[in-house]
Amino acid sequence: MKITINNREEEFDRDKLTVNEMLELKRFTYKLRIVKVNGKLIPREEYDSTYIYNKDDVQMLYLMSGG
Amino acid sequence: MKYSDIKEHLGKFKVGIAGAGGLGSNCAMALARCGVGKLIICDNDVVERTNLNRQYYFEKQAGKLKCEALKENIELACSDVIVEIHNILLDPENIPSVFSDCDIIVEAVDNSETKEMIIKAVQATMPATPLIIGSGVAGWDNTGNLRSRKIDDTLYVCGDEESEVSDDLPALAPGVSIVANMQADLVISLLLNIKR
């Protein structure tokens, strides 16, 4: 399937992925992040139960302490 | 667009600022100077001398509530801005009420978990209100990596999304002020596109 992650097209050899599987495959390691799938904010507790499908739009941002 | 027209337009809007530390104090000051009509500032901290390396306060204000000290400083520079302050610790329950009719909200806290809480609360309870996050302000010699990025119509992020503060990588006036001013620049850019 093809999805976009932060406006970049990415291809995965799968029909669907949970948010956590996608994060592991992409080796996104920072501990605190915001994930939106098709504009909907996905809470951390739902990373294992929320699926990403072909053509989905994933947006991520990392939250760093400091201000 | 002439500055007088910009000021007149921005005067019709209300901007919420969550936090009055390095990001919030510098961002609020820039918004006031541009002419934003009303600022709602929330913080429950007091000014400490260690804050003065990056936050818009003065030595004589040490020990004062940040939101009161910031209101004082803004009014010294721009007396026509209306500054409403809330000496509260933000939580998911009070966020929708204090920021209720803000046109834009600026997230300006220092702790990443609090940033997450604010994003969740604002996006859940005020889904149409644009929220501007600051993330990745620590260190120096990094200005080329500081950027502002649109996630979607309701969420924007300023900073490098990478540099976290630590004992060896403190937040300093240049980096924090640049990101705070990127947040302010984004606020006025969005407001100037709204007809009112």
CSV table of C-alpha atoms in Angstrom, one decimal:
chain,number,residue,atom,x,y,z
A,1,MET,CA,0.0,0.0,0.0
A,2,LYS,CA,1.0,3.6,-0.5
A,3,ILE,CA,0.5,6.2,2.2
A,4,THR,CA,1.8,9.7,2.7
A,5,ILE,CA,3.8,10.5,5.9
A,6,ASN,CA,4.4,14.2,6.4
A,7,ASN,CA,3.5,14.9,2.7
A,8,ARG,CA,6.0,12.2,1.5
A,9,GLU,CA,4.7,9.1,-0.3
A,10,GLU,CA,5.8,5.9,1.4
A,11,GLU,CA,5.3,2.4,0.2
A,12,PHE,CA,4.7,-0.6,2.5
A,13,ASP,CA,4.5,-4.3,1.6
A,14,ARG,CA,1.2,-4.6,3.6
A,15,ASP,CA,-2.5,-4.0,3.2
A,16,LYS,CA,-2.8,-2.2,6.5
A,17,LEU,CA,-0.7,-1.3,9.4
A,18,THR,CA,-1.4,-0.2,13.0
A,19,VAL,CA,0.1,3.1,14.0
A,20,ASN,CA,2.6,1.3,16.2
A,21,GLU,CA,3.6,-1.0,13.4
A,22,MET,CA,4.2,2.0,11.1
A,23,LEU,CA,6.3,3.7,13.7
A,24,GLU,CA,8.4,0.6,14.2
A,25,LEU,CA,8.9,0.0,10.5
A,26,LYS,CA,9.9,3.6,10.0
A,27,ARG,CA,12.1,3.5,13.1
A,28,PHE,CA,10.5,6.7,14.4
A,29,THR,CA,12.0,6.7,17.9
A,30,TYR,CA,11.3,10.0,19.6
A,31,LYS,CA,9.2,9.3,22.7
A,32,LEU,CA,6.6,12.0,22.4
A,33,ARG,CA,4.8,12.7,19.2
A,34,ILE,CA,1.4,13.7,17.8
A,35,VAL,CA,0.0,11.4,15.1
A,36,LYS,CA,-2.9,12.4,12.9
A,37,VAL,CA,-4.4,10.0,10.4
A,38,ASN,CA,-6.6,11.7,7.7
A,39,GLY,CA,-6.8,14.7,10.0
A,40,LYS,CA,-7.9,12.9,13.1
A,41,LEU,CA,-5.6,13.0,16.1
A,42,ILE,CA,-4.9,9.4,17.4
A,43,PRO,CA,-4.4,9.1,21.1
A,44,ARG,CA,-1.3,7.1,22.3
A,45,GLU,CA,-3.6,4.5,23.8
A,46,GLU,CA,-5.0,3.7,20.4
A,47,TYR,CA,-1.7,3.2,18.5
A,48,ASP,CA,-2.3,-0.6,18.5
A,49,SER,CA,-5.9,-0.5,17.6
A,50,THR,CA,-5.9,2.2,14.9
A,51,TYR,CA,-5.2,1.0,11.3
A,52,ILE,CA,-3.6,2.9,8.5
A,53,TYR,CA,-4.8,1.9,5.0
A,54,ASN,CA,-3.8,2.5,1.4
A,55,LYS,CA,-3.9,6.2,0.4
A,56,ASP,CA,-4.2,7.3,4.0
A,57,ASP,CA,-2.6,10.6,5.0
A,58,VAL,CA,-0.4,10.5,8.1
A,59,GLN,CA,0.9,13.6,9.8
A,60,MET,CA,3.4,13.4,12.6
A,61,LEU,CA,5.1,16.0,14.8
A,62,TYR,CA,7.6,15.5,17.5
A,63,LEU,CA,7.2,17.2,20.9
A,64,MET,CA,10.5,18.4,22.4
A,65,SER,CA,10.7,20.0,25.9
A,66,GLY,CA,11.9,23.5,26.0
A,67,GLY,CA,10.4,27.0,25.9
B,1,MET,CA,-0.4,46.5,3.1
B,2,LYS,CA,0.5,49.5,5.2
B,3,TYR,CA,1.3,49.1,8.9
B,4,SER,CA,-1.7,51.2,9.8
B,5,ASP,CA,-4.0,48.9,7.9
B,6,ILE,CA,-2.3,45.8,9.5
B,7,LYS,CA,-2.7,47.2,13.0
B,8,GLU,CA,-6.4,48.1,12.4
B,9,HIS,CA,-7.1,44.6,11.1
B,10,LEU,CA,-5.2,42.7,13.8
B,11,GLY,CA,-7.0,44.9,16.4
B,12,LYS,CA,-10.2,42.9,15.7
B,13,PHE,CA,-8.7,39.6,16.9
B,14,LYS,CA,-8.1,37.7,20.2
B,15,VAL,CA,-5.2,35.3,20.6
B,16,GLY,CA,-4.7,32.8,23.4
B,17,ILE,CA,-1.2,32.1,24.8
B,18,ALA,CA,-0.7,29.0,26.9
B,19,GLY,CA,2.4,29.7,28.9
B,20,ALA,CA,4.4,32.8,29.7
B,21,GLY,CA,7.9,31.5,29.7
B,22,GLY,CA,10.5,31.9,26.9
B,23,LEU,CA,8.1,31.2,24.0
B,24,GLY,CA,5.0,32.9,25.5
B,25,SER,CA,6.6,36.1,26.8
B,26,ASN,CA,8.5,36.8,23.6
B,27,CYS,CA,5.5,35.8,21.4
B,28,ALA,CA,3.1,37.9,23.3
B,29,MET,CA,5.3,40.9,23.1
B,30,ALA,CA,5.7,40.5,19.3
B,31,LEU,CA,1.9,40.1,18.9
B,32,ALA,CA,1.2,43.2,21.0
B,33,ARG,CA,3.7,45.3,18.9
B,34,CYS,CA,2.0,44.2,15.7
B,35,GLY,CA,-1.4,45.3,17.0
B,36,VAL,CA,-3.3,42.2,18.0
B,37,GLY,CA,-6.3,43.5,19.9
B,38,LYS,CA,-6.6,41.2,22.8
B,39,LEU,CA,-4.2,38.6,24.4
B,40,ILE,CA,-5.3,35.9,26.8
B,41,ILE,CA,-2.3,34.8,28.7
B,42,CYS,CA,-2.2,31.8,31.1
B,43,ASP,CA,0.6,30.8,33.4
B,44,ASN,CA,0.9,29.9,37.1
B,45,ASP,CA,4.6,30.3,37.5
B,46,VAL,CA,6.7,33.2,39.1
B,47,VAL,CA,9.6,35.0,37.5
B,48,GLU,CA,13.0,33.6,38.6
B,49,ARG,CA,16.4,35.0,38.0
B,50,THR,CA,17.3,31.9,36.0
B,51,ASN,CA,14.5,32.7,33.5
B,52,LEU,CA,16.2,36.0,32.5
B,53,ASN,CA,18.5,34.4,30.0
B,54,ARG,CA,15.6,34.0,27.6
B,55,GLN,CA,12.3,35.3,28.9
B,56,TYR,CA,10.9,38.8,28.5
B,57,TYR,CA,11.3,39.9,32.2
B,58,PHE,CA,13.6,42.1,34.2
B,59,GLU,CA,15.6,41.5,37.4
B,60,LYS,CA,13.3,43.7,39.5
B,61,GLN,CA,10.3,41.4,38.5
B,62,ALA,CA,11.9,38.3,40.2
B,63,GLY,CA,9.3,36.7,42.5
B,64,LYS,CA,6.3,38.2,40.6
B,65,LEU,CA,3.7,36.1,38.8
B,66,LYS,CA,4.8,35.7,35.2
B,67,CYS,CA,1.3,36.6,33.8
B,68,GLU,CA,1.2,39.8,35.9
B,69,ALA,CA,4.8,40.7,35.0
B,70,LEU,CA,4.1,40.1,31.3
B,71,LYS,CA,1.0,42.2,31.3
B,72,GLU,CA,3.0,45.0,32.9
B,73,ASN,CA,5.7,44.7,30.2
B,74,ILE,CA,3.3,44.5,27.3
B,75,GLU,CA,1.4,47.6,28.6
B,76,LEU,CA,4.7,49.5,28.9
B,77,ALA,CA,5.3,48.9,25.2
B,78,CYS,CA,1.8,49.0,23.8
B,79,SER,CA,-0.8,50.4,26.1
B,80,ASP,CA,-3.7,49.9,23.7
B,81,VAL,CA,-3.5,46.1,23.8
B,82,ILE,CA,-6.1,44.4,26.1
B,83,VAL,CA,-4.2,41.8,28.1
B,84,GLU,CA,-6.3,39.3,30.1
B,85,ILE,CA,-4.3,37.1,32.4
B,86,HIS,CA,-5.1,33.8,34.2
B,87,ASN,CA,-2.9,32.6,37.0
B,88,ILE,CA,-3.9,29.0,36.5
B,89,LEU,CA,-2.3,25.6,35.8
B,90,LEU,CA,-3.8,24.6,32.4
B,91,ASP,CA,-5.7,21.3,32.3
B,92,PRO,CA,-8.1,19.6,29.9
B,93,GLU,CA,-11.1,21.1,31.8
B,94,ASN,CA,-10.1,24.7,32.0
B,95,ILE,CA,-8.5,25.0,28.5
B,96,PRO,CA,-11.8,25.3,26.6
B,97,SER,CA,-13.2,27.9,28.9
B,98,VAL,CA,-10.2,30.3,29.2
B,99,PHE,CA,-9.5,30.1,25.5
B,100,SER,CA,-13.2,29.8,24.4
B,101,ASP,CA,-13.5,32.6,21.8
B,102,CYS,CA,-9.8,33.0,20.8
B,103,ASP,CA,-9.2,33.2,17.0
B,104,ILE,CA,-5.9,31.4,17.4
B,105,ILE,CA,-4.1,29.7,20.3
B,106,VAL,CA,-0.3,29.6,20.8
B,107,GLU,CA,1.1,26.7,22.8
B,108,ALA,CA,4.1,28.1,24.7
B,109,VAL,CA,4.8,25.7,27.6
B,110,ASP,CA,8.2,24.1,28.2
B,111,ASN,CA,7.3,20.5,29.0
B,112,SER,CA,6.6,18.1,26.2
B,113,GLU,CA,3.9,16.2,28.1
B,114,THR,CA,2.0,19.4,28.8
B,115,LYS,CA,2.4,20.3,25.1
B,116,GLU,CA,0.7,16.9,24.3
B,117,MET,CA,-2.1,17.6,26.8
B,118,ILE,CA,-2.8,21.1,25.3
B,119,ILE,CA,-2.9,19.7,21.7
B,120,LYS,CA,-5.3,17.0,22.6
B,121,ALA,CA,-7.6,19.3,24.6
B,122,VAL,CA,-7.7,22.1,22.0
B,123,GLN,CA,-8.1,19.7,19.0
B,124,ALA,CA,-10.9,17.8,20.8
B,125,THR,CA,-12.8,20.8,22.2
B,126,MET,CA,-12.0,23.6,19.8
B,127,PRO,CA,-11.5,21.6,16.5
B,128,ALA,CA,-11.8,24.7,14.3
B,129,THR,CA,-9.3,26.9,16.2
B,130,PRO,CA,-5.8,26.9,14.8
B,131,LEU,CA,-3.1,25.9,17.3
B,132,ILE,CA,0.5,26.8,16.9
B,133,ILE,CA,3.0,24.6,18.7
B,134,GLY,CA,6.6,25.3,19.6
B,135,SER,CA,8.9,22.2,19.5
B,136,GLY,CA,12.7,22.1,19.4
B,137,VAL,CA,14.2,25.4,20.6
B,138,ALA,CA,17.2,24.3,22.6
B,139,GLY,CA,20.8,25.1,21.9
B,140,TRP,CA,22.6,27.4,19.5
B,141,ASP,CA,24.2,27.5,16.0
B,142,ASN,CA,21.0,25.9,14.7
B,143,THR,CA,18.9,28.7,13.3
B,144,GLY,CA,19.0,27.1,9.8
B,145,ASN,CA,17.0,24.2,11.1
B,146,LEU,CA,14.3,26.2,12.8
B,147,ARG,CA,11.2,26.3,10.6
B,148,SER,CA,7.5,26.6,10.8
B,149,ARG,CA,5.5,23.8,9.3
B,150,LYS,CA,1.8,23.4,8.6
B,151,ILE,CA,0.3,20.0,9.7
B,152,ASP,CA,-3.2,20.9,8.6
B,153,ASP,CA,-5.6,23.9,8.9
B,154,THR,CA,-5.8,23.6,12.6
B,155,LEU,CA,-2.2,22.6,13.6
B,156,TYR,CA,1.1,24.2,13.0
B,157,VAL,CA,4.6,23.7,14.5
B,158,CYS,CA,7.5,26.0,14.9
B,159,GLY,CA,11.0,24.8,15.9
B,160,ASP,CA,13.3,22.0,14.7
B,161,GLU,CA,11.2,19.2,16.3
B,162,GLU,CA,14.5,17.7,17.4
B,163,SER,CA,16.5,19.7,19.9
B,164,GLU,CA,15.3,18.9,23.4
B,165,VAL,CA,16.5,21.0,26.4
B,166,SER,CA,19.0,19.3,28.8
B,167,ASP,CA,21.7,20.5,31.2
B,168,ASP,CA,24.2,20.6,28.3
B,169,LEU,CA,21.8,21.9,25.7
B,170,PRO,CA,19.9,24.8,27.4
B,171,ALA,CA,17.3,27.0,25.8
B,172,LEU,CA,18.9,30.4,25.2
B,173,ALA,CA,17.5,33.7,24.2
B,174,PRO,CA,18.3,33.6,20.5
B,175,GLY,CA,16.8,30.2,19.7
B,176,VAL,CA,13.7,30.6,21.9
B,177,SER,CA,13.0,34.1,20.7
B,178,ILE,CA,13.4,33.1,17.1
B,179,VAL,CA,10.8,30.3,17.5
B,180,ALA,CA,8.5,32.5,19.6
B,181,ASN,CA,8.7,35.1,16.8
B,182,MET,CA,8.0,32.4,14.2
B,183,GLN,CA,4.9,31.6,16.2
B,184,ALA,CA,3.9,35.2,16.2
B,185,ASP,CA,4.6,35.6,12.5
B,186,LEU,CA,2.4,32.6,11.8
B,187,VAL,CA,-0.4,34.1,14.0
B,188,ILE,CA,-0.4,37.4,12.1
B,189,SER,CA,-0.1,35.7,8.7
B,190,LEU,CA,-3.2,33.6,9.5
B,191,LEU,CA,-5.1,36.6,10.9
B,192,LEU,CA,-4.3,38.8,8.0
B,193,ASN,CA,-6.0,36.2,5.7
B,194,ILE,CA,-9.2,36.2,7.7
B,195,LYS,CA,-11.8,38.8,6.5
B,196,ARG,CA,-13.5,40.6,9.4
